[in-house]
CSV table of C-alpha atoms in Angstrom, one decimal:
chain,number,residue,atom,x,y,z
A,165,UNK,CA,37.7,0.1,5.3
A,166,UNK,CA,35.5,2.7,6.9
A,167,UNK,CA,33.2,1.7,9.5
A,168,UNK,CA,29.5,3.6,11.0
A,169,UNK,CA,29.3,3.9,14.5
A,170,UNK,CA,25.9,4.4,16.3
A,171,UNK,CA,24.2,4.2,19.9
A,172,UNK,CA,23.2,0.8,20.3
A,173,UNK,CA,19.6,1.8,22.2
A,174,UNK,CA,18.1,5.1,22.3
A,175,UNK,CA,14.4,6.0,23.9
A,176,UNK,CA,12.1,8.9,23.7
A,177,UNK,CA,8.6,9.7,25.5
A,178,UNK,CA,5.6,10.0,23.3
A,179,UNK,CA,5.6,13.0,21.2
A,180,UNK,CA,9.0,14.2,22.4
A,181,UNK,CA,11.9,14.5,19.9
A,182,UNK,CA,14.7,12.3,19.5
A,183,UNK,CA,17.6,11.8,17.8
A,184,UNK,CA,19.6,8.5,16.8
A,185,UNK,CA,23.1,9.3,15.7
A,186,UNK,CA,26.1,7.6,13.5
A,187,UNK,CA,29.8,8.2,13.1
A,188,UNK,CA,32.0,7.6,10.5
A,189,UNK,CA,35.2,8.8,8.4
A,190,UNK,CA,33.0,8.2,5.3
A,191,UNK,CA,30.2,10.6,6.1
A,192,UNK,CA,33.1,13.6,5.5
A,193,UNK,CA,31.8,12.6,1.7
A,194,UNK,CA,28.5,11.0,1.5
A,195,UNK,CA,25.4,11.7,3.2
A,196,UNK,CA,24.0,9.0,5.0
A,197,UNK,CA,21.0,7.2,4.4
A,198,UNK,CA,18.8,5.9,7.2
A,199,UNK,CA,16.5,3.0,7.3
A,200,UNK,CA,14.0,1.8,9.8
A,201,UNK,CA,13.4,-1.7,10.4
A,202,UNK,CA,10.7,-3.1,12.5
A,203,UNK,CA,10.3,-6.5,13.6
A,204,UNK,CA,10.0,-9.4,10.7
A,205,UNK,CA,9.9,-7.0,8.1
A,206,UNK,CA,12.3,-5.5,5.4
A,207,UNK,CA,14.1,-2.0,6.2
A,208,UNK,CA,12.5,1.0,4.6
A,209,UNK,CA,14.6,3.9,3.5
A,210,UNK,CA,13.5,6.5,5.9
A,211,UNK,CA,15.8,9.6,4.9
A,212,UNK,CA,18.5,9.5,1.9
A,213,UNK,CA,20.6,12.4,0.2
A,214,UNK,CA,21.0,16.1,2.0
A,215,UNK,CA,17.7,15.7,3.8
A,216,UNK,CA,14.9,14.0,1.8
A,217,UNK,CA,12.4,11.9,2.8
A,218,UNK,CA,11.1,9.2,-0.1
A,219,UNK,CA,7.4,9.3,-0.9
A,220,UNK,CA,5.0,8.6,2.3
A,221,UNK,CA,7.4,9.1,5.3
A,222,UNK,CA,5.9,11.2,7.0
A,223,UNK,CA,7.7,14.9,7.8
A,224,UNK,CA,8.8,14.7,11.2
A,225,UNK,CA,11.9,12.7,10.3
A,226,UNK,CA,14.9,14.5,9.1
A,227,UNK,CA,18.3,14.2,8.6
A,228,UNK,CA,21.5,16.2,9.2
A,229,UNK,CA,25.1,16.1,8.5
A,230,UNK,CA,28.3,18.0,10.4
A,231,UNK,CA,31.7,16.5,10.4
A,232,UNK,CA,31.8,13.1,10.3
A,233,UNK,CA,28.4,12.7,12.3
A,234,UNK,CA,25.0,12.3,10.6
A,235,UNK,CA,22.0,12.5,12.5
A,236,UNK,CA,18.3,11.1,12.8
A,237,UNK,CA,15.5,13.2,13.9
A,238,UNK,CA,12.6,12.8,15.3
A,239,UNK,CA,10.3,15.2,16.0
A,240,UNK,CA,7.0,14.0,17.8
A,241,UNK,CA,7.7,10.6,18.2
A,242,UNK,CA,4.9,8.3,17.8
A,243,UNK,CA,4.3,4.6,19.4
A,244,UNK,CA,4.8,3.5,15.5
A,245,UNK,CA,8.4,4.8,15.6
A,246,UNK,CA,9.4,2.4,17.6
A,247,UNK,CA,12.1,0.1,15.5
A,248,UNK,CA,15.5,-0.5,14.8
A,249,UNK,CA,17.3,2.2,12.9
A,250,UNK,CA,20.4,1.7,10.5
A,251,UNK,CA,22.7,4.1,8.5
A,252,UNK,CA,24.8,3.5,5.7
A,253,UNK,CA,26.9,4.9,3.0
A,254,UNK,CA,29.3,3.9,0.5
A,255,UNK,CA,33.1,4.0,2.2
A,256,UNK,CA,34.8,6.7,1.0
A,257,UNK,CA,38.0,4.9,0.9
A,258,UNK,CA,37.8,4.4,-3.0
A,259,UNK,CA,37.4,0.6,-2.5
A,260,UNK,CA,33.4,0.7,-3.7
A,261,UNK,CA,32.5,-0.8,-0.7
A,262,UNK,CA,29.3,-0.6,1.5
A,263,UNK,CA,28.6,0.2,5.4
A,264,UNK,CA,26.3,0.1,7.8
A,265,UNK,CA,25.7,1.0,11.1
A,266,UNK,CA,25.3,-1.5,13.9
A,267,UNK,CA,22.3,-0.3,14.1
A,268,UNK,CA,20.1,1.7,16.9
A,269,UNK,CA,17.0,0.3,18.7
A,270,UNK,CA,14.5,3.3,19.5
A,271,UNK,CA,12.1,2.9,22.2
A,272,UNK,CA,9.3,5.3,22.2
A,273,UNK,CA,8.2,5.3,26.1
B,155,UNK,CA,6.6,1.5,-8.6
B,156,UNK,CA,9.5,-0.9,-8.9
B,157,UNK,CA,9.1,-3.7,-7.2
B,158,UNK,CA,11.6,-6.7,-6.2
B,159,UNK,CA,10.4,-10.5,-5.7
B,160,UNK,CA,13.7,-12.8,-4.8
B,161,UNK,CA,13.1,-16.3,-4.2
B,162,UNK,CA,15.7,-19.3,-3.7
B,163,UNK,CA,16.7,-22.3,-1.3
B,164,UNK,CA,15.8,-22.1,2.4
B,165,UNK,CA,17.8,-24.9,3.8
B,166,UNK,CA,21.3,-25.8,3.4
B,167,UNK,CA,23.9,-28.0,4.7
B,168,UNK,CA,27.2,-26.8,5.5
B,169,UNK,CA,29.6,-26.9,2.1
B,170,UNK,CA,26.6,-26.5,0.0
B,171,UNK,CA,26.5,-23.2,-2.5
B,172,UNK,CA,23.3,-20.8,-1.4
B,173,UNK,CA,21.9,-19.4,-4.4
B,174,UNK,CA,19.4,-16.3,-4.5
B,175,UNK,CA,18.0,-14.3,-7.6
B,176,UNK,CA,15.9,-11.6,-7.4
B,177,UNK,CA,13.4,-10.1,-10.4
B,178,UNK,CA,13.0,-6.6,-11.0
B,179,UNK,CA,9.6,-5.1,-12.1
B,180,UNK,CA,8.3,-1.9,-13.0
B,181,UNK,CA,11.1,0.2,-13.6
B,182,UNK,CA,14.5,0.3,-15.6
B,183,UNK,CA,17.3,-2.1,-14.8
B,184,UNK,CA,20.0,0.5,-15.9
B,185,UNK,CA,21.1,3.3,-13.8
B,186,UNK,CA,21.1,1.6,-10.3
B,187,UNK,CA,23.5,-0.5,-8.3
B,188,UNK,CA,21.4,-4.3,-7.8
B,189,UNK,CA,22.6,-5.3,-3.9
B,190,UNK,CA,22.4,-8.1,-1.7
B,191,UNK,CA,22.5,-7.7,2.0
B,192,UNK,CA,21.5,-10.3,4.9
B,193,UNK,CA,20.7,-10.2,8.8
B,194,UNK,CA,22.0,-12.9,10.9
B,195,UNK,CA,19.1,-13.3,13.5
B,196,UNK,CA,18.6,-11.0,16.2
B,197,UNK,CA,21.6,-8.9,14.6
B,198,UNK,CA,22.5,-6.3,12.3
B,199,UNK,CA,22.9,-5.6,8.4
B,200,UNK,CA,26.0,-6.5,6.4
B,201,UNK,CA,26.4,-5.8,2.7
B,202,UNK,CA,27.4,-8.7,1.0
B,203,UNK,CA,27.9,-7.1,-2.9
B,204,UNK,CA,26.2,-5.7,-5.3
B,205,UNK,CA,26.4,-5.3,-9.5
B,206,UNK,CA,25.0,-2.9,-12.2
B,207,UNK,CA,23.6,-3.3,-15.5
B,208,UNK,CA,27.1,-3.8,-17.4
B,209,UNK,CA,27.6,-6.3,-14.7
B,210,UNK,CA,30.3,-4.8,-12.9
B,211,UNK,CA,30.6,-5.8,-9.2
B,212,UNK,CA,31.9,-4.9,-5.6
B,213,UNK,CA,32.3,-7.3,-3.0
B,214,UNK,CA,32.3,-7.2,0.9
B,215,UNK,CA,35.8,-8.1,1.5
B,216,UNK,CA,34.9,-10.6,4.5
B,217,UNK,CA,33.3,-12.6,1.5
B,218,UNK,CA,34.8,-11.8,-1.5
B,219,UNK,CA,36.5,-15.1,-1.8
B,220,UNK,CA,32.9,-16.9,-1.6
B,221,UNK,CA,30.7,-14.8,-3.2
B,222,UNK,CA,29.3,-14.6,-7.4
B,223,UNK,CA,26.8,-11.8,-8.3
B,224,UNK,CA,25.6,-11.8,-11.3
B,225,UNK,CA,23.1,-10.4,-13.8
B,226,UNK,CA,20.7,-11.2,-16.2
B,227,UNK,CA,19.5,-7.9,-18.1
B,228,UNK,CA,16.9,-9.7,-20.7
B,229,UNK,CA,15.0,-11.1,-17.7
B,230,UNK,CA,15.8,-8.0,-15.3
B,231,UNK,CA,17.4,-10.4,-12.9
B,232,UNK,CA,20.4,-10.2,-10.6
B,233,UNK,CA,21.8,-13.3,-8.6
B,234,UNK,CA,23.6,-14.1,-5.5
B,235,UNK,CA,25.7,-17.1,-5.0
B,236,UNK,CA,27.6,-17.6,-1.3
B,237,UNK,CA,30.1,-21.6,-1.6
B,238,UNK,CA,30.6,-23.4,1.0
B,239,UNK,CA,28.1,-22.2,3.7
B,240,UNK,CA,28.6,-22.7,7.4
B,241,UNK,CA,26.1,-21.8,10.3
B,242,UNK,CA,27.6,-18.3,10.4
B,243,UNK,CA,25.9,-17.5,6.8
B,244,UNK,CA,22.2,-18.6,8.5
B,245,UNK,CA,20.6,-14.9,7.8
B,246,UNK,CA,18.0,-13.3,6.0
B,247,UNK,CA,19.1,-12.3,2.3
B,248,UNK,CA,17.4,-9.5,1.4
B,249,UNK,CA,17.7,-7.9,-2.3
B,250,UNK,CA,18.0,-4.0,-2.9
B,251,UNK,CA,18.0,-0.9,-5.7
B,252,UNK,CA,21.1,1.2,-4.8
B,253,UNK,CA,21.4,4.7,-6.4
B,254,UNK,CA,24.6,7.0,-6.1
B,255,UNK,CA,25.0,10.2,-7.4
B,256,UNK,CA,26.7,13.2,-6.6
B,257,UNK,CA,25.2,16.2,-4.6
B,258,UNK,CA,26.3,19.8,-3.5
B,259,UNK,CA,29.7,21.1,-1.9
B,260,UNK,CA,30.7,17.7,-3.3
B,261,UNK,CA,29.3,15.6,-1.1
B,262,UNK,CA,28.0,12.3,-2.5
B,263,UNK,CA,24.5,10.4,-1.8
B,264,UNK,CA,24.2,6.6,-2.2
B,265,UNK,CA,20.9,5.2,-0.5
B,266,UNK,CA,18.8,1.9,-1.1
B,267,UNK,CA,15.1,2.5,-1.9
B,268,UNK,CA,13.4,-0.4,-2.9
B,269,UNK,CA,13.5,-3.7,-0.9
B,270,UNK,CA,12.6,-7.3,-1.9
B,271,UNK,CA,10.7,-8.9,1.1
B,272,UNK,CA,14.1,-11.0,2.3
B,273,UNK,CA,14.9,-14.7,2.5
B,274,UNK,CA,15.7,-16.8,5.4
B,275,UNK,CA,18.4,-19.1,4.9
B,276,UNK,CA,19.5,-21.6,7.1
B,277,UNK,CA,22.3,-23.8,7.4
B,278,UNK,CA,22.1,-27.0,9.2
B,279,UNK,CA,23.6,-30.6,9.0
């Protein structure tokens, strides 16, 4: 089955951009979607589809495709960006399954 | 604004059956892919299945053999049922609304929007 690779840690200074990448044969065929998790709490679905951002995430997150590489931006990093950041997809192997990324923790410095 | 409230058994012992169900409110039941994913502490996420409307199912294969989702459309309910736990299944269970669709120059989206709040499990003798 396919698999989602990202960094494991990734920081950024205040205000700076970042961005948190994650690899994977299956993102040839579906976009990814990215979630941010902080600590205790549920993730929340941060970026989904081409590049659209669900109803009160704020603008300077976006989300691009090439390849088999999807990326996370950041633009303007704030202190409440700080949290763990996951991808996923469905695998595009045919078998209906679903994958994740280990996930990447962002520090915003 | 849908909204997902699970509840279900905190504690286990190892061999017991872990069973979760989650309600959905506020929005249709049909349409969507009804998931279940956990986080063993101080790791990452792992699918563990997920079920739509018709009650059609997919199944992480590392779990397959232990796992039942199933669905119950006249209460807007979807359930989660993991046999014989061990310590390795001690995670949060969280529930989710999957959608999947097609987009342009056929790529394909699939994305989970809604959240229920998760469930912390743990198995212990």
């Amino acid at each position: 089955s396919s698999e989602l690779t990202q960094d494991p840690a990734v920081s950024v200074a205040l205000g700076q951009t970042v961005r948190i990448t994650c690899q994977g044969d299956s993102l040839r065929s579906y976009y990814a979607s990215w979630y941010q998790q902080k600590p205790g709490q549920a993730p929340v679905l941060v970026i989904y589809g081409k590049n659209n951002r669900p109803s009160g995430i704020p603008d300077r997150f976006s989300g691009s495709s090439s390849g088999n590489t999807a990326s996370l931006t950041i633009t303007g990093a704030q202190a409440e960006d700080e949290a763990d950041y996951y991808c996923n997809s469905r695998d595009s192997s045919g078998n209906h399954h679903v994958v994740f990324g280990g996930g990447t923790k962002l520090t915003v410095l | 604004q849908v909204q997902l409230q699970q509840w279900g058994a905190g504690l286990l012992k190892p061999s017991e059956t872990l069973s979760l169900t989650c309600a959905v409110y506020g929005g249709s039941f049909s349409g969507y892919y009804w998931s279940w994913i956990r986080q063993p502490p101080g790791k990452g996420l792992e699918w563990i299945g997920e079920i739509n409307h018709s009650g059609s199912t997919n199944y992480n294969p590392s779990l397959k053999s232990r796992v039942t989702i199933s669905v119950d459309t006249s209460k807007n309910q979807f359930s989660l049922k993991l046999s014989s736990v061990t310590a390795a299944d001690t995670a949060v269970y969280y529930c989710a609304r999957a959608a999947e669709g097609s987009g342009s120059y056929f790529y394909y989206y699939y994305y989970m929007d809604v959240w229920g709040k998760g469930t912390t499990v743990t198995v212990s003798s």
